[in-house]
Coordinates of C-alpha atoms and ligand atoms in Angstrom, one line a residue:
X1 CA 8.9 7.8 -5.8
X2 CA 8.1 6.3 -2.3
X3 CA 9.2 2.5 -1.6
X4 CA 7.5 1.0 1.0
X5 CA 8.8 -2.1 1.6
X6 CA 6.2 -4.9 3.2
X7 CA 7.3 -6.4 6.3
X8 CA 5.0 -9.7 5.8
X9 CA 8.2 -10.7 3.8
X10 CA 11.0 -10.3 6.9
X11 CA 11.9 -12.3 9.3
X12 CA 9.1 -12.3 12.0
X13 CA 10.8 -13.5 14.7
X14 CA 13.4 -10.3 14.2
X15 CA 11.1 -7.8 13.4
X16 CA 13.1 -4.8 15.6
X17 CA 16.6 -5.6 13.8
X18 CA 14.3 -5.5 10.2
X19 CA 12.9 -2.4 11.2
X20 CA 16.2 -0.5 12.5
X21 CA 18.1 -1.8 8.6
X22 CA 14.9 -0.2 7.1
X23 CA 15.2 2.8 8.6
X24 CA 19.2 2.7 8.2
X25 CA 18.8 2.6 4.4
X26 CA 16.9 5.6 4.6
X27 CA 13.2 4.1 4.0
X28 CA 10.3 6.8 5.4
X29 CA 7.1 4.1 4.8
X30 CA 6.4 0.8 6.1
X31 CA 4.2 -1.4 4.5
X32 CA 2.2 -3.3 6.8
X33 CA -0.2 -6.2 5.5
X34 CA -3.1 -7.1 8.2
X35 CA -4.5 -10.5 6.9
X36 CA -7.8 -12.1 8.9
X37 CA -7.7 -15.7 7.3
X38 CA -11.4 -14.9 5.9
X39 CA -11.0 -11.9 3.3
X40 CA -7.6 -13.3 2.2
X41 CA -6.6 -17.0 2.9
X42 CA -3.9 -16.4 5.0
X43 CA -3.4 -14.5 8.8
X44 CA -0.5 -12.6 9.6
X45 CA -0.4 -10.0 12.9
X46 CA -2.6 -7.3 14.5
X47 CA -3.0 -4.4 16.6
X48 CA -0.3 -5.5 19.1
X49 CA 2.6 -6.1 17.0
X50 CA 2.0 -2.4 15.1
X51 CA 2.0 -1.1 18.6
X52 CA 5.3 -3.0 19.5
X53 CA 7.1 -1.6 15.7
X54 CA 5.5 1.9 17.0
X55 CA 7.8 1.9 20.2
X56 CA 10.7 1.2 18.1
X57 CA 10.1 4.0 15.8
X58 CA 8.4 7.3 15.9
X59 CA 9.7 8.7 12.3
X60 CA 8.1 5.7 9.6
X61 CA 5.4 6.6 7.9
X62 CA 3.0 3.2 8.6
X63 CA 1.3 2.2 5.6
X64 CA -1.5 -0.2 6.9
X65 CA -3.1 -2.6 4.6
X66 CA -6.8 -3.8 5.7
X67 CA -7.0 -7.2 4.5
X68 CA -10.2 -7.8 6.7
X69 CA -13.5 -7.9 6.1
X70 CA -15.8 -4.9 7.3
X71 CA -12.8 -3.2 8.4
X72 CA -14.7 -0.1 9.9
X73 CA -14.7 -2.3 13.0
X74 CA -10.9 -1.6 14.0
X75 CA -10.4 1.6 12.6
X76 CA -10.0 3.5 16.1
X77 CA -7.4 0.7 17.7
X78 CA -5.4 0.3 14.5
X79 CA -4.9 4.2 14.9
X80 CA -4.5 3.6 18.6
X81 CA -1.8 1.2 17.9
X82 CA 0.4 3.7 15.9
X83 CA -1.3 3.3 12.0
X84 CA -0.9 6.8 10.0
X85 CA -2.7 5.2 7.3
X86 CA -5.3 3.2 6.7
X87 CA -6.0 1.5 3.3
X88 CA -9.3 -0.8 3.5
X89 CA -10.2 -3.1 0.5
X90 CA -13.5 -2.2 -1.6
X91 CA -14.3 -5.7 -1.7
X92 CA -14.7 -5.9 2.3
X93 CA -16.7 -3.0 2.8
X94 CA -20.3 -2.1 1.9
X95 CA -19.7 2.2 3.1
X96 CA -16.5 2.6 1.7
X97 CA -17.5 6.3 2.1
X98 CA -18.7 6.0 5.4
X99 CA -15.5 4.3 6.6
X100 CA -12.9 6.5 4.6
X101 CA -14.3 9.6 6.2
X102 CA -14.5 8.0 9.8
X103 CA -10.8 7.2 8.9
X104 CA -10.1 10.8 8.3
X105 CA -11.9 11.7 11.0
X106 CA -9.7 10.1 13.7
X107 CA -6.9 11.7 11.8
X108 CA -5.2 9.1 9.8
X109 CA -4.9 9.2 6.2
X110 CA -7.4 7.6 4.0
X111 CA -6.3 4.8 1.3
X112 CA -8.7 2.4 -0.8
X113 CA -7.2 -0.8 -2.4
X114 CA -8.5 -3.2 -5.1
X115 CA -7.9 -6.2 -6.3
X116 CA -7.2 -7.0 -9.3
X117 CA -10.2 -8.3 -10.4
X118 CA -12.4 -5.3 -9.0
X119 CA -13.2 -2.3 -11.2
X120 CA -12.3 1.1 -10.3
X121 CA -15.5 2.8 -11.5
X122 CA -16.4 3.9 -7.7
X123 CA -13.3 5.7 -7.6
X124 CA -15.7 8.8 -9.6
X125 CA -17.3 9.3 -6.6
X126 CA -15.1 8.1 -3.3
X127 CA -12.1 10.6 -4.7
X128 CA -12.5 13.6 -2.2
X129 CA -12.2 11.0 0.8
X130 CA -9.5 9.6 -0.3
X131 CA -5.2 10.0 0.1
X132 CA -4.4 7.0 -1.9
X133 CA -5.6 4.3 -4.1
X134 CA -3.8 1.0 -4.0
X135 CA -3.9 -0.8 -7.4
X136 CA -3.2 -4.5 -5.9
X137 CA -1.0 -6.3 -8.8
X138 CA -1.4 -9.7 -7.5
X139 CA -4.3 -11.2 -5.7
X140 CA -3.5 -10.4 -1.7
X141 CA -2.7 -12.7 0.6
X142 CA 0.9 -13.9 0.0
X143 CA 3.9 -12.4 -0.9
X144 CA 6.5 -13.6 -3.9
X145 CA 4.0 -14.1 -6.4
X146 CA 4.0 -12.9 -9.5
X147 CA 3.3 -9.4 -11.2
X148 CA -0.6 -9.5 -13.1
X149 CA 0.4 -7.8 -16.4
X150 CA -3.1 -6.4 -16.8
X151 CA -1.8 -3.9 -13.6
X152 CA -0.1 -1.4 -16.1
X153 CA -3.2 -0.4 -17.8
X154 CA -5.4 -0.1 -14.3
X155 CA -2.9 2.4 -13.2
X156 CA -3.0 4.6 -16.4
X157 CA -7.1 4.5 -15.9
X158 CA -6.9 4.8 -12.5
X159 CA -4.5 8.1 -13.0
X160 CA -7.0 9.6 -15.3
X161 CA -10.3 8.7 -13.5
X162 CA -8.1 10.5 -10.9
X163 CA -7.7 13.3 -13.2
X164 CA -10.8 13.4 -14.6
X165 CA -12.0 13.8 -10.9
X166 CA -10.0 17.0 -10.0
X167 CA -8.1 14.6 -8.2
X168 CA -5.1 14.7 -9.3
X169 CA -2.9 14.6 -5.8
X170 CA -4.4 11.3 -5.0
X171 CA -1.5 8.7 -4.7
X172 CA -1.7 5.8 -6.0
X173 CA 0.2 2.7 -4.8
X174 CA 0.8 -0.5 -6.4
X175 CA 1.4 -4.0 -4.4
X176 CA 2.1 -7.2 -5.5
X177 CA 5.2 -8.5 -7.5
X178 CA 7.1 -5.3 -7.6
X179 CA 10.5 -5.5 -8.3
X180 CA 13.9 -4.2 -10.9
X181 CA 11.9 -5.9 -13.7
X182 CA 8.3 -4.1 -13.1
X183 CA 9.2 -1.4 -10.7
X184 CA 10.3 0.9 -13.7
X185 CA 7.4 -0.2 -15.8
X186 CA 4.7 1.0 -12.8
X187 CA 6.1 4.2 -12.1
X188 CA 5.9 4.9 -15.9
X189 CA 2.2 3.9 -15.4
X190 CA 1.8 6.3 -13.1
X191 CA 2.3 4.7 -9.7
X192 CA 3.9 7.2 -7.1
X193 CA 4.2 4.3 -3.9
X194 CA 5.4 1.1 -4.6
X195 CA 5.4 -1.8 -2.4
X196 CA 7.8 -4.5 -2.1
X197 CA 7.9 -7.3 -0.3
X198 CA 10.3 -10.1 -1.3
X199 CA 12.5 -8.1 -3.5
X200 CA 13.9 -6.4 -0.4
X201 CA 13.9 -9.3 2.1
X202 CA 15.1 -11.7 -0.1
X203 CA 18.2 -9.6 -1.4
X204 CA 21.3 -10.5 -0.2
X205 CA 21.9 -7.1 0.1
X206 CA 18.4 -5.4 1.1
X207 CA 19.8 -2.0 1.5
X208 CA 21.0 -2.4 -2.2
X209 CA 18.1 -3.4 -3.4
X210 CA 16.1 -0.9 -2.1
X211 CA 18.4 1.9 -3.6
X212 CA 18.3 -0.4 -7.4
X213 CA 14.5 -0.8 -7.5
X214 CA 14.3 3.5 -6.3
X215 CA 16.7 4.4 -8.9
X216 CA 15.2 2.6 -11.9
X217 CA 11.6 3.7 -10.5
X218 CA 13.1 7.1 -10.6
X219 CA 14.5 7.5 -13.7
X220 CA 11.5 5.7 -15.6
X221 CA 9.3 7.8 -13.9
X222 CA 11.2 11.0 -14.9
X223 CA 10.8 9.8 -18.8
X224 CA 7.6 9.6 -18.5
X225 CA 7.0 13.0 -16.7
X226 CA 9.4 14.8 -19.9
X227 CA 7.3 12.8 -22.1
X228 CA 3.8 14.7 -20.8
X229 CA 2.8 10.7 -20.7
X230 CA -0.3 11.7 -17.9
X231 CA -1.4 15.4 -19.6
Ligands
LIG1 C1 0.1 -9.4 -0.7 C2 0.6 -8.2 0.1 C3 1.8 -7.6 -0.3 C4 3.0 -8.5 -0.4 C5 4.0 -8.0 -1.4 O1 -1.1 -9.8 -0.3 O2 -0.5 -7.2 0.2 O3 2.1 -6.4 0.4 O4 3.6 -8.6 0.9 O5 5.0 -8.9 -1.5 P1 5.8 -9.1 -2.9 O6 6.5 -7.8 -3.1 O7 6.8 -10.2 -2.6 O8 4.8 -9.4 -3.9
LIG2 ZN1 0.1 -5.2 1.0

């Protein structure tokens, strides 16, 4: 199980100190939330404050959550900036194929989110461009909110409309409201990335969290798998 805790919920204003305990309690992804103030209501940061993370470290694995619309814009300076990922929203874009291959193409991984209100049907046929799906568990735009309980059933159908596609090494990543309570509950769904945003930052001990919310991920997820839950 991957944790890939979001940075929208750290302290912005120490982002370098954030980063270096991150990478001290022995995280590999970041989680970075890119919000324009039209496809979400909110606005958080850009290109130049990836870039500035970047610098501070060459290792993490950055996770970079499009919140835009018609993301296929930036795709070239968010991988310019240091993005190893790219996850665009299916709401925001009208080629999803078009821009998940051009994503590929500039040699980033390729990741397709949806909110929770969106079905997954196009997942049948955007599979093969894909590295990840991100099942969003709370409608994006602010982090702390609470956990949509209708998420656990998207990722058991989005698991098997993975399957059913031959796509069975697709990840799939879950955002939104993830914590001790529901982390164990999505990875028995299926989820093999979670995000969380609040639940580390807002620990008084973040490192500890991080290792709790792992563990019980972990060991849920391991049930399931000795359970044949996904054959
Ligand atoms: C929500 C963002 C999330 C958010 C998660 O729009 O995409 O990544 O920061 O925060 P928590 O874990 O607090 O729900
Ligand atoms: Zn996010």
């Amino acid at each position: 199980m991957i944790l890939s805790p979001s940075l929208l919920s750290a302290d912005f204003s120490r982002l370098a100190d954030e980063l270096a305990a991150l990478e001290a309690a022995g995280i590999s992804w970041l989680h970075l939330d890119i919000m324009d103030g039209a496809f979400v209501p909110n606005i958080t940061f850009g290109q130049p404050v990836i870039k500035s993370l970047r610098k501070r470290s060459s290792k993490l694995f950055f996770d970079v959550h499009l919140m835009i619309e018609e993301p296929a814009r930036y795709l070239e300076s968010f991988r310019d900036a240091g993005a190893d990922m790219l996850v665009i929203h299916a709401e925001a874009d009208r080629h999803p194929q078009r821009t998940l291959s051009e994503i590929r193409r500039l040699g980033m991984k390729a990741g397709l989110a949806f909110n929770p209100g969106t079905d997954i049907a196009s997942l049948r046929w955007l599979a093969p461009d894909l590295d990840m799906v991100l099942v969003m568990s709370v409608n994006p735009g602010f982090s702390g909110q609470k956990f949509i309980p209708q998420s656990f059933d998207k990722i058991r159908a989005t698991r098997a409309m993975l399957n059913a596609a031959g796509a069975g090494d697709v990840l799939i990543q879950v955002d939104g409201g993830i914590g001790l309570a529901t982390a164990p509950l999505v990875a028995a769904a299926g989820a093999d990335v979670l995000v969380c945003g609040n639940a580390v930052f807002k620990a008084d001990d973040p490192r500890a969290a991080i290792g709790a919310v792992k563990d019980a991920a972990d060991e849920a997820r391991e049930n399931a798998l000795a359970r044949g839950q996904w054959n």
